[in-house]
JSON list of N, CA and C and ligand atoms in Angstrom, two decimals:
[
{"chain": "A", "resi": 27, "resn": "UNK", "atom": "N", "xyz": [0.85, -1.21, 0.00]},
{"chain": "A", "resi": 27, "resn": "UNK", "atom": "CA", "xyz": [0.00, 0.00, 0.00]},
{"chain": "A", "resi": 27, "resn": "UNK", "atom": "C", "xyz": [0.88, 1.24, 0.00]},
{"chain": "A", "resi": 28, "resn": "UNK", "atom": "N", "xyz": [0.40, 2.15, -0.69]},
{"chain": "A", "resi": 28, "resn": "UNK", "atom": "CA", "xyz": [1.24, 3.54, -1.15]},
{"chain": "A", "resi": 28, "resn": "UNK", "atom": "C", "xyz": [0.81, 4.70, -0.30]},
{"chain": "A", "resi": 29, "resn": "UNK", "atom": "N", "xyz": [1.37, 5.34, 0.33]},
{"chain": "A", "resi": 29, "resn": "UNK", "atom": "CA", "xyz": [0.12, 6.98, 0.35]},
{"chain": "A", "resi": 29, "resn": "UNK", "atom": "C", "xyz": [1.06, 8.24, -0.50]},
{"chain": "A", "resi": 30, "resn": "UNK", "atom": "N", "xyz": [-0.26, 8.32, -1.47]},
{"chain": "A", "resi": 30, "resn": "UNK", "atom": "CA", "xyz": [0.19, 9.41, -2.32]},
{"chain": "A", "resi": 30, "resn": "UNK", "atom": "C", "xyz": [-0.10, 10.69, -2.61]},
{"chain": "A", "resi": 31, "resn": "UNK", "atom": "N", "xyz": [0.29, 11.71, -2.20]},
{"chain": "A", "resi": 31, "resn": "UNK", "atom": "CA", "xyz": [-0.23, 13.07, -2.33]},
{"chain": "A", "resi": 31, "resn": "UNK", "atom": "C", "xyz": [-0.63, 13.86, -4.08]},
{"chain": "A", "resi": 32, "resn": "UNK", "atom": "N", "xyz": [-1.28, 14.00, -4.21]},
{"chain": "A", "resi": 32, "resn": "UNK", "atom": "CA", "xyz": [-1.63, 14.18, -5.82]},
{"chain": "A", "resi": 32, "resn": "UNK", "atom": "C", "xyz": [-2.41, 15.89, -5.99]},
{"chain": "A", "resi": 33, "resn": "UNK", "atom": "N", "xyz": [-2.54, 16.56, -6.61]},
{"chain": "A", "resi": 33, "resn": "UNK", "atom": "CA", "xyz": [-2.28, 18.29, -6.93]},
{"chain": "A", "resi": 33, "resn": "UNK", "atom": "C", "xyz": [-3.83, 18.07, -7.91]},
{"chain": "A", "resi": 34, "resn": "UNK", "atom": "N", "xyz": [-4.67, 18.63, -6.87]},
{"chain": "A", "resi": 34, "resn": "UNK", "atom": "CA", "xyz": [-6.31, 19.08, -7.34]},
{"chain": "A", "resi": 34, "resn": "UNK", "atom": "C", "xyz": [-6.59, 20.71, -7.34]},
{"chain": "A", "resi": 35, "resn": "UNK", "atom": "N", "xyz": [-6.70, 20.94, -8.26]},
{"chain": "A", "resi": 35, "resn": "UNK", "atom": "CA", "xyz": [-6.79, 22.10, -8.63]},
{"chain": "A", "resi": 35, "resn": "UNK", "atom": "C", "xyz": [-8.10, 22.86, -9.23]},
{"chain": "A", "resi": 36, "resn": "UNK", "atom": "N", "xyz": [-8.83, 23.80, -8.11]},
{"chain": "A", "resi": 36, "resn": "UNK", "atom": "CA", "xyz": [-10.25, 23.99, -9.16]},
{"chain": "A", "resi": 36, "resn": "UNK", "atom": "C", "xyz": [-11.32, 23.61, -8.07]},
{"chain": "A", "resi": 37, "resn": "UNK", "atom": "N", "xyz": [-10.97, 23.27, -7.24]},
{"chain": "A", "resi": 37, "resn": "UNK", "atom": "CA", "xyz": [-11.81, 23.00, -6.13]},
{"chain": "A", "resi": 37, "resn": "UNK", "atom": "C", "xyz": [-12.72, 24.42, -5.35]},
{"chain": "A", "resi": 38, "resn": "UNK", "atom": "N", "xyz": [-13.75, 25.02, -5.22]},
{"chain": "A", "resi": 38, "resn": "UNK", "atom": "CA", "xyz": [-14.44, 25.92, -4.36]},
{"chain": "A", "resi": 38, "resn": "UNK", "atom": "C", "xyz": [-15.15, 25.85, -3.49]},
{"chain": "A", "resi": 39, "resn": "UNK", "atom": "N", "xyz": [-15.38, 24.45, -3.24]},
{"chain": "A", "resi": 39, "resn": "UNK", "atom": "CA", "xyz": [-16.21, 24.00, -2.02]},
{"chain": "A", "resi": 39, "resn": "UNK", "atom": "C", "xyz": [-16.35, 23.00, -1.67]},
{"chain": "A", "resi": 40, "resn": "UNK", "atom": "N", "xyz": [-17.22, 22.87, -0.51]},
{"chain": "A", "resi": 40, "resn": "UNK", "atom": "CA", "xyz": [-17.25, 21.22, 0.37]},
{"chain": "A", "resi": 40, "resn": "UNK", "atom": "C", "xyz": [-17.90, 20.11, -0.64]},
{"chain": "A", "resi": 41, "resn": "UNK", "atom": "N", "xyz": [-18.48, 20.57, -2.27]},
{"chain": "A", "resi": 41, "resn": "UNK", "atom": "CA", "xyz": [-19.69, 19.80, -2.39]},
{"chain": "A", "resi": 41, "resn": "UNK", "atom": "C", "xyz": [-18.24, 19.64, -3.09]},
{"chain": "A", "resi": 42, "resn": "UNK", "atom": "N", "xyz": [-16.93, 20.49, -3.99]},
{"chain": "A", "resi": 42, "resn": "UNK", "atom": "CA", "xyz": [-15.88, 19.55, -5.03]},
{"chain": "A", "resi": 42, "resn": "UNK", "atom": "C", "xyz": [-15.36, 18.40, -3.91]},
{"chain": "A", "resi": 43, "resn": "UNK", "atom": "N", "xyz": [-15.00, 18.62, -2.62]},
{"chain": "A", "resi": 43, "resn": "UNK", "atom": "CA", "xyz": [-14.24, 17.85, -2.00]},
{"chain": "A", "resi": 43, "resn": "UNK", "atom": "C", "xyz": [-14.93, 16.71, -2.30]},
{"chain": "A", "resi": 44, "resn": "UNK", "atom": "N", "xyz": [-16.62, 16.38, -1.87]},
{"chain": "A", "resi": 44, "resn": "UNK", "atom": "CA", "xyz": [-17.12, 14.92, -1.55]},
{"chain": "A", "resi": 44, "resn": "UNK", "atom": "C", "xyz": [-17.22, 14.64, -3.30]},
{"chain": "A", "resi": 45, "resn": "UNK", "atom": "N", "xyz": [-17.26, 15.23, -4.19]},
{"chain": "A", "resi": 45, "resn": "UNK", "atom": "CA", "xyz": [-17.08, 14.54, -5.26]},
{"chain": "A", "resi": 45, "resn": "UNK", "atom": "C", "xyz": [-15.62, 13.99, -6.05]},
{"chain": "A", "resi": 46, "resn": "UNK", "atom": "N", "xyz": [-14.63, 14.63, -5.81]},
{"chain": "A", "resi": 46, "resn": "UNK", "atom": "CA", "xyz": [-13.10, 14.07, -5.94]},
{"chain": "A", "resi": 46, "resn": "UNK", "atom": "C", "xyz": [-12.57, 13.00, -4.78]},
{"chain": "A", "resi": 47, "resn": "UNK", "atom": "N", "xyz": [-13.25, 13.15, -3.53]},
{"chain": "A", "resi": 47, "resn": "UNK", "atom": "CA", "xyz": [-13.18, 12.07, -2.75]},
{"chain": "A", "resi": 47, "resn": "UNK", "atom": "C", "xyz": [-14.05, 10.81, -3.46]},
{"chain": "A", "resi": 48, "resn": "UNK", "atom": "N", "xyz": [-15.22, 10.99, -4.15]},
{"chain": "A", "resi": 48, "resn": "UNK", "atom": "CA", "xyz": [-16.07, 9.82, -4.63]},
{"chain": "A", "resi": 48, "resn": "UNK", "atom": "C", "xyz": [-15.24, 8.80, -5.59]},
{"chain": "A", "resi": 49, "resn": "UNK", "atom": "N", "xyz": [-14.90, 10.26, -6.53]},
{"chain": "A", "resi": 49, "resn": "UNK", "atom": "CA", "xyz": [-14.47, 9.30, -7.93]},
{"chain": "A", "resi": 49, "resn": "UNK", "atom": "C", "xyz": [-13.25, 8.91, -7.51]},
{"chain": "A", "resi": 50, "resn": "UNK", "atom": "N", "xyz": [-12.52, 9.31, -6.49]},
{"chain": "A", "resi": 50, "resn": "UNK", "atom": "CA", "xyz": [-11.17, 8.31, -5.96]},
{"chain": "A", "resi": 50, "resn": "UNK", "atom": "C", "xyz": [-11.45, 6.98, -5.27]},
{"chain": "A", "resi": 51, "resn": "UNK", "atom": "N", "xyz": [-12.45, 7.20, -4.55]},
{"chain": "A", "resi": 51, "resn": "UNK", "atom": "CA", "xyz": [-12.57, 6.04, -3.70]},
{"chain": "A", "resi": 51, "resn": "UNK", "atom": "C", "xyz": [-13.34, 4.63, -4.66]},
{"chain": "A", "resi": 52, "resn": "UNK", "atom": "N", "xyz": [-14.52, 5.35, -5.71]},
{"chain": "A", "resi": 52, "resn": "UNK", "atom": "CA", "xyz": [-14.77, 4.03, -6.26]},
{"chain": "A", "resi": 52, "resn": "UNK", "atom": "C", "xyz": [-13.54, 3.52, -7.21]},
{"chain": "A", "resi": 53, "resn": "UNK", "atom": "N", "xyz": [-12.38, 3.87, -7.58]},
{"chain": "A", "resi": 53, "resn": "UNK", "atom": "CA", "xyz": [-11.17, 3.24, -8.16]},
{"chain": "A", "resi": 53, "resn": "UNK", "atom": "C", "xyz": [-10.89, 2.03, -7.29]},
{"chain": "A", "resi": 54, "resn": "UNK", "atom": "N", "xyz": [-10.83, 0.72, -7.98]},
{"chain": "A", "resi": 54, "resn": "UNK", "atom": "CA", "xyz": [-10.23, -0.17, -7.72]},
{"chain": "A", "resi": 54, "resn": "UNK", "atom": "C", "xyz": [-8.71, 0.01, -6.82]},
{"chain": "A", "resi": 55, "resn": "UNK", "atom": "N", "xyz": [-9.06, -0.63, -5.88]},
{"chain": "A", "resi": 55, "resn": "UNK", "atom": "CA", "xyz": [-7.24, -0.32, -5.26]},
{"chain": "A", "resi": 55, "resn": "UNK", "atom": "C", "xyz": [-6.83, 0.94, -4.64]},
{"chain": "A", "resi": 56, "resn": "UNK", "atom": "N", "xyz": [-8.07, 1.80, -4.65]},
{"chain": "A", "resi": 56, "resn": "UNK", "atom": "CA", "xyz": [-8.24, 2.70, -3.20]},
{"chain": "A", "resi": 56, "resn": "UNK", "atom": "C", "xyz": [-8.41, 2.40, -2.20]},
{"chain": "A", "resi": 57, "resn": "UNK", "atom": "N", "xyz": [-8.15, 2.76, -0.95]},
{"chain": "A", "resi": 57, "resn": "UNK", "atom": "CA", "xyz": [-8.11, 2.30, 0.19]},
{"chain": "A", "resi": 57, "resn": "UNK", "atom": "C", "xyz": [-8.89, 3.16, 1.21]},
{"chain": "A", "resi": 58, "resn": "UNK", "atom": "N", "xyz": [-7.94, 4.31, 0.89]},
{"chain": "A", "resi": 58, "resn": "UNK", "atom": "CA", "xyz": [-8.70, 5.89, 1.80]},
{"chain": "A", "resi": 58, "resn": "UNK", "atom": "C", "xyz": [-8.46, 7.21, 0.93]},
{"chain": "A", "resi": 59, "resn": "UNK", "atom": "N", "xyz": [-8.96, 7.98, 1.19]},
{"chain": "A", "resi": 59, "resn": "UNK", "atom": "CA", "xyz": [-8.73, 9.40, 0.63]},
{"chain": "A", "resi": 59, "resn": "UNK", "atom": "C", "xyz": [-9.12, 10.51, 1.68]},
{"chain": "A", "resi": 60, "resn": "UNK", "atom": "N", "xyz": [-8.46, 11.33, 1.58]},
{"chain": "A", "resi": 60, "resn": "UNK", "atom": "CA", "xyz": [-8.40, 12.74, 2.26]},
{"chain": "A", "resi": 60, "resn": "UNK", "atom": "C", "xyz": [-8.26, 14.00, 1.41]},
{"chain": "A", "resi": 61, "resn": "UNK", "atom": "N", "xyz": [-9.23, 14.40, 1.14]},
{"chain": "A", "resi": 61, "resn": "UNK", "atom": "CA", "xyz": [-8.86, 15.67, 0.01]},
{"chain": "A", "resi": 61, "resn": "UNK", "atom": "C", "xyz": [-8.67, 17.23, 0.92]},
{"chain": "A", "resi": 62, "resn": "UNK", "atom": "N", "xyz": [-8.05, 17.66, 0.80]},
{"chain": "A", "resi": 62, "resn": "UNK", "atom": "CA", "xyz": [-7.51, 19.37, 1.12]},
{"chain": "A", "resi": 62, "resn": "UNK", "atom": "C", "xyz": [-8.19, 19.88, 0.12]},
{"chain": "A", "resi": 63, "resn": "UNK", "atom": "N", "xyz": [-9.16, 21.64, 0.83]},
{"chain": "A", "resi": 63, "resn": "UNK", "atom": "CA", "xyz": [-9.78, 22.31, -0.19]},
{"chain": "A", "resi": 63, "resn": "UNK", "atom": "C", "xyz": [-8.65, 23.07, 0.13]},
{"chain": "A", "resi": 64, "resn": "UNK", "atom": "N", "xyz": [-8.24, 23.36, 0.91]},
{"chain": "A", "resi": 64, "resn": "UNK", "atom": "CA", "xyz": [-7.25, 24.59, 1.20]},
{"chain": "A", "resi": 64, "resn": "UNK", "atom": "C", "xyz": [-5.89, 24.40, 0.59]},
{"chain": "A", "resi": 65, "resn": "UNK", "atom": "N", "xyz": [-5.44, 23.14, 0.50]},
{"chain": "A", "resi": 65, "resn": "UNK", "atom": "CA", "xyz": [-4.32, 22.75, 0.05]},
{"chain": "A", "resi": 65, "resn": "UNK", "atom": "C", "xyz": [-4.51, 22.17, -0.94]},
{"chain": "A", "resi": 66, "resn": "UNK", "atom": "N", "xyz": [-5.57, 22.23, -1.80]},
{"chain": "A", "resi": 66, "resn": "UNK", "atom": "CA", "xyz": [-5.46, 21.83, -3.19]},
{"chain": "A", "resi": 66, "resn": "UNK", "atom": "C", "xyz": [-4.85, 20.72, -3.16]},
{"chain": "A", "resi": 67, "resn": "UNK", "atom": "N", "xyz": [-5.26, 19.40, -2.79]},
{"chain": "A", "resi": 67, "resn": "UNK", "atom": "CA", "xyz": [-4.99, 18.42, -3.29]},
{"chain": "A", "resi": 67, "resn": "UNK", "atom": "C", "xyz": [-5.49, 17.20, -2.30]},
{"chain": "A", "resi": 68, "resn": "UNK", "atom": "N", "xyz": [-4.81, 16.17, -2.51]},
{"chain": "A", "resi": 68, "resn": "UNK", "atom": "CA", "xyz": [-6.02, 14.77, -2.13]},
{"chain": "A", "resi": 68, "resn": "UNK", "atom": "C", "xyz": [-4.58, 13.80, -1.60]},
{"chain": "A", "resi": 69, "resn": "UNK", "atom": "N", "xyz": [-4.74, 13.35, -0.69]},
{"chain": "A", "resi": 69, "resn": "UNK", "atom": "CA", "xyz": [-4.18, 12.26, -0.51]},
{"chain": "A", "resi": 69, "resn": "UNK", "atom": "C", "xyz": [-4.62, 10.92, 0.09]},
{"chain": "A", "resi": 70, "resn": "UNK", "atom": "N", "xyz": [-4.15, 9.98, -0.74]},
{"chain": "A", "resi": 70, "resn": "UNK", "atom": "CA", "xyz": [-4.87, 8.67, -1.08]},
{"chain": "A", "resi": 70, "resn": "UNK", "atom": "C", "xyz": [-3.73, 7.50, -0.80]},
{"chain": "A", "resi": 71, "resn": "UNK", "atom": "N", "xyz": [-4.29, 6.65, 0.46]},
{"chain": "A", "resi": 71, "resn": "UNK", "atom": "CA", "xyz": [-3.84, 5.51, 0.44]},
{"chain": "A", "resi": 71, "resn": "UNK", "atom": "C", "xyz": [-4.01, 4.48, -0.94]},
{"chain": "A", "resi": 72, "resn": "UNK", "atom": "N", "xyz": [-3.39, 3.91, -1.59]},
{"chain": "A", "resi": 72, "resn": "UNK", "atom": "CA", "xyz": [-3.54, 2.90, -2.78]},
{"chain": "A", "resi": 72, "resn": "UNK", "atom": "C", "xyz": [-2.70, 1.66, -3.16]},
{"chain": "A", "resi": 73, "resn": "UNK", "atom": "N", "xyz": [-3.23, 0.93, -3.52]},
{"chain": "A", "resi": 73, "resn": "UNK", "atom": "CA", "xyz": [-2.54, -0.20, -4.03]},
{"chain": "A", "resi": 73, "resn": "UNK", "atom": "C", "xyz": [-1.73, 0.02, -5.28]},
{"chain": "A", "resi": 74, "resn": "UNK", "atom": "N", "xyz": [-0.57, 0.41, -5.37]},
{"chain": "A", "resi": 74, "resn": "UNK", "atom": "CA", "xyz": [0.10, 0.45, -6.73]},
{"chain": "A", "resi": 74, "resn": "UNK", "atom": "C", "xyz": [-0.31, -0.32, -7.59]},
{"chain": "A", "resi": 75, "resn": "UNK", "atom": "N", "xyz": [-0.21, -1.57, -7.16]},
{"chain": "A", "resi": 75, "resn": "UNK", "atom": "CA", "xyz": [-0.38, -2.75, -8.10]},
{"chain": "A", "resi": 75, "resn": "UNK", "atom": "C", "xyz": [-1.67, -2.88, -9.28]},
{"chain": "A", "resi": 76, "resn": "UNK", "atom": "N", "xyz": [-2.95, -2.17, -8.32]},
{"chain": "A", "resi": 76, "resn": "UNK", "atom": "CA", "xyz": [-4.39, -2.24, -8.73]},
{"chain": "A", "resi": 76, "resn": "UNK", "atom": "C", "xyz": [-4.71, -0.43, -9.39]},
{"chain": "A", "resi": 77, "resn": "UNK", "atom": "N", "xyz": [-3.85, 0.77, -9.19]},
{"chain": "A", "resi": 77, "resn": "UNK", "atom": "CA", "xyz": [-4.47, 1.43, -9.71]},
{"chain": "A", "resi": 77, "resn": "UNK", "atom": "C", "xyz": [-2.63, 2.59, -9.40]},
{"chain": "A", "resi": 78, "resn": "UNK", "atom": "N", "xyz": [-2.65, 3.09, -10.41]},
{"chain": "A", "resi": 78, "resn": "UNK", "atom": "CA", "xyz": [-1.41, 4.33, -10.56]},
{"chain": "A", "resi": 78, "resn": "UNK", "atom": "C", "xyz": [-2.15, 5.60, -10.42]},
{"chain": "A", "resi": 79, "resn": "UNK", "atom": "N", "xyz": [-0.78, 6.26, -9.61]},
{"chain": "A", "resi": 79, "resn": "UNK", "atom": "CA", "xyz": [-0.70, 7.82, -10.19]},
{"chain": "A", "resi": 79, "resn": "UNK", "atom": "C", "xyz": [-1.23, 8.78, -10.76]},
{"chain": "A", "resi": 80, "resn": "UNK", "atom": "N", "xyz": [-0.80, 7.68, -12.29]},
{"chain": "A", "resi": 80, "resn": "UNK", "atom": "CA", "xyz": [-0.98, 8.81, -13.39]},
{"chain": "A", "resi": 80, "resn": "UNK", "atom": "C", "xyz": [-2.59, 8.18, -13.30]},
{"chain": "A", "resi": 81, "resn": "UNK", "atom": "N", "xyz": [-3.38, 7.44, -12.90]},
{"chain": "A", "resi": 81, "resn": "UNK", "atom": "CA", "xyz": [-4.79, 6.70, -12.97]},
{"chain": "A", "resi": 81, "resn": "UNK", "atom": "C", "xyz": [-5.50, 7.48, -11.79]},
{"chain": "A", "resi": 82, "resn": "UNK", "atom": "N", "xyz": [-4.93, 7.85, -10.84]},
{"chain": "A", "resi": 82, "resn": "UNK", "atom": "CA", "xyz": [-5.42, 8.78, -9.73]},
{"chain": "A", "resi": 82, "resn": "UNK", "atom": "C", "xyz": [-5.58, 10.17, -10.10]},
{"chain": "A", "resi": 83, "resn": "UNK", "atom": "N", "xyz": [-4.70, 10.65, -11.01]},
{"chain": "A", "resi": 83, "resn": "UNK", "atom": "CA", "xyz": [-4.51, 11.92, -11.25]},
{"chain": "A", "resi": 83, "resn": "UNK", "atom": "C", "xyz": [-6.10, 11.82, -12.73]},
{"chain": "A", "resi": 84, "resn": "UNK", "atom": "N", "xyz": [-5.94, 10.72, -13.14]},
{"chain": "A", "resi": 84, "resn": "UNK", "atom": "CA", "xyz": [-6.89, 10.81, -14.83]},
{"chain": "A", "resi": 84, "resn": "UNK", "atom": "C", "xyz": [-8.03, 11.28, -14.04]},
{"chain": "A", "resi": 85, "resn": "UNK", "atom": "N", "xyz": [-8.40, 10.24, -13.03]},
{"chain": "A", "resi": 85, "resn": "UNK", "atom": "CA", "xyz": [-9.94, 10.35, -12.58]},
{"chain": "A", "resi": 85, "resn": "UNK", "atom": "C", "xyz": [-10.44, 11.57, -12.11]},
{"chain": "A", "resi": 86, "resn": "UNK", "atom": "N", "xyz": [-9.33, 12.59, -11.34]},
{"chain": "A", "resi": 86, "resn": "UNK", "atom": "CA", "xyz": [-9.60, 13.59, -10.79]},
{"chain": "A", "resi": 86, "resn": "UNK", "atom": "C", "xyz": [-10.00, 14.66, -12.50]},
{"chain": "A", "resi": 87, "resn": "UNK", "atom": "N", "xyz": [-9.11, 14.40, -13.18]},
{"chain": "A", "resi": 87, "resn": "UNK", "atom": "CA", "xyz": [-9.42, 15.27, -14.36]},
{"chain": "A", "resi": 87, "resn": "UNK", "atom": "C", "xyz": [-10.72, 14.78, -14.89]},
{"chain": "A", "resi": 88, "resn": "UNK", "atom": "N", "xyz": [-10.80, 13.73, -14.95]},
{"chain": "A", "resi": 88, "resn": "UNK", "atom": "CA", "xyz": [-11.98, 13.42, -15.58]},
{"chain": "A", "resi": 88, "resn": "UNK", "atom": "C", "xyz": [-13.40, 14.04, -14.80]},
{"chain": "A", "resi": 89, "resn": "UNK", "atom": "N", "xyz": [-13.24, 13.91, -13.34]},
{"chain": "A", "resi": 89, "resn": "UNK", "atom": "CA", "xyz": [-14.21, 14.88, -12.36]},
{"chain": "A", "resi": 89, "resn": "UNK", "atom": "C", "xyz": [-14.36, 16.48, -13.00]},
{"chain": "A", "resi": 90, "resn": "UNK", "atom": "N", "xyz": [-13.37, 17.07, -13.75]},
{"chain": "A", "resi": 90, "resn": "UNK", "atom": "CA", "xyz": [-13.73, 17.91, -14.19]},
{"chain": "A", "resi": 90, "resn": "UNK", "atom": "C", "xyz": [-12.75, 19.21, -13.30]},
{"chain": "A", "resi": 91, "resn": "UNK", "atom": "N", "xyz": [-11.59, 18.81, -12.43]},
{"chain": "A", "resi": 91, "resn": "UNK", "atom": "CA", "xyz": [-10.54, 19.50, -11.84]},
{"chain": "A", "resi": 91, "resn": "UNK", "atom": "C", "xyz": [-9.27, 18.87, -12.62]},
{"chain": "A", "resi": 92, "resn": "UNK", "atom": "N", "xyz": [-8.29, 20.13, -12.19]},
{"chain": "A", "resi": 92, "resn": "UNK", "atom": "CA", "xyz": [-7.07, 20.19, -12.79]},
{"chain": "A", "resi": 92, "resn": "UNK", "atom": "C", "xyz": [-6.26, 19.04, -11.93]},
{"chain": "A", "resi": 93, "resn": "UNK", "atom": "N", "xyz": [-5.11, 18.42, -12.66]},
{"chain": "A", "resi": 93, "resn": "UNK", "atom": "CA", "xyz": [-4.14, 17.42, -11.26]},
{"chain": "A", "resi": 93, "resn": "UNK", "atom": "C", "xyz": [-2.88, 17.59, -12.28]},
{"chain": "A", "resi": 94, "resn": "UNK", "atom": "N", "xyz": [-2.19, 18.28, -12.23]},
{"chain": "A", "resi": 94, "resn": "UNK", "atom": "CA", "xyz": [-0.79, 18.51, -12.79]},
{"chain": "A", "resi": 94, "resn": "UNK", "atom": "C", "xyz": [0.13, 17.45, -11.96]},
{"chain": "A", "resi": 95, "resn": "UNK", "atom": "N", "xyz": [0.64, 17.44, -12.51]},
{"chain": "A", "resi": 95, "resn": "UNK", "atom": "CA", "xyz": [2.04, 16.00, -12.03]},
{"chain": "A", "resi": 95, "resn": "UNK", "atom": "C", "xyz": [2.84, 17.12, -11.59]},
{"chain": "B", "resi": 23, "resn": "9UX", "atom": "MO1", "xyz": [-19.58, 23.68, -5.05]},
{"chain": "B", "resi": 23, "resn": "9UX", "atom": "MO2", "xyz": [-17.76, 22.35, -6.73]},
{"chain": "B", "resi": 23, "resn": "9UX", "atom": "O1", "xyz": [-21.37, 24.39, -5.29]},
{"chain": "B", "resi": 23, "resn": "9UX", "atom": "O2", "xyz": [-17.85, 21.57, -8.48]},
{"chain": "B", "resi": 23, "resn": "9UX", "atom": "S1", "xyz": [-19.55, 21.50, -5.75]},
{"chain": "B", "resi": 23, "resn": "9UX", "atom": "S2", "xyz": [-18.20, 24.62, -6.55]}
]
């Protein structure tokens, strides 16, 4: 298990947090998530093996926020 800090960007409120927390947690090979509105970004316990990075970072874009590497 990994914990990985990942860069969410675009966030304005409590309702972006519970939705970038959602689409992280239903990913295969999530474990936990903690998203920062203040600190712009999310950190996520994960299984390397079952889900990457760059696969943590897609989903958040795909939510419709920024995640620069
Ligand atoms: Mo708040 Mo975020 O009304 O997409 S949920 S700005």
């Amino acid at each position: 298990m990994n914990e990985t800090t990942i860069k969410v960007e675009g966030m304005s409120c409590g309702g972006c947090v519970k939705n970038v927390t959602g689409v992280l947690k239903a990913l295969p090979g999530v474990e936990d998530v903690q998203v920062s509105l203040e600190g712009a970004s999310a950190t996520v316990r994960h299984d390397p093996a079952k889900v990457s990075v760059e696969a943590l970072r897609a989903a958040v874009e795909g939510a419709g926020f920024d995640s620069p590497a």
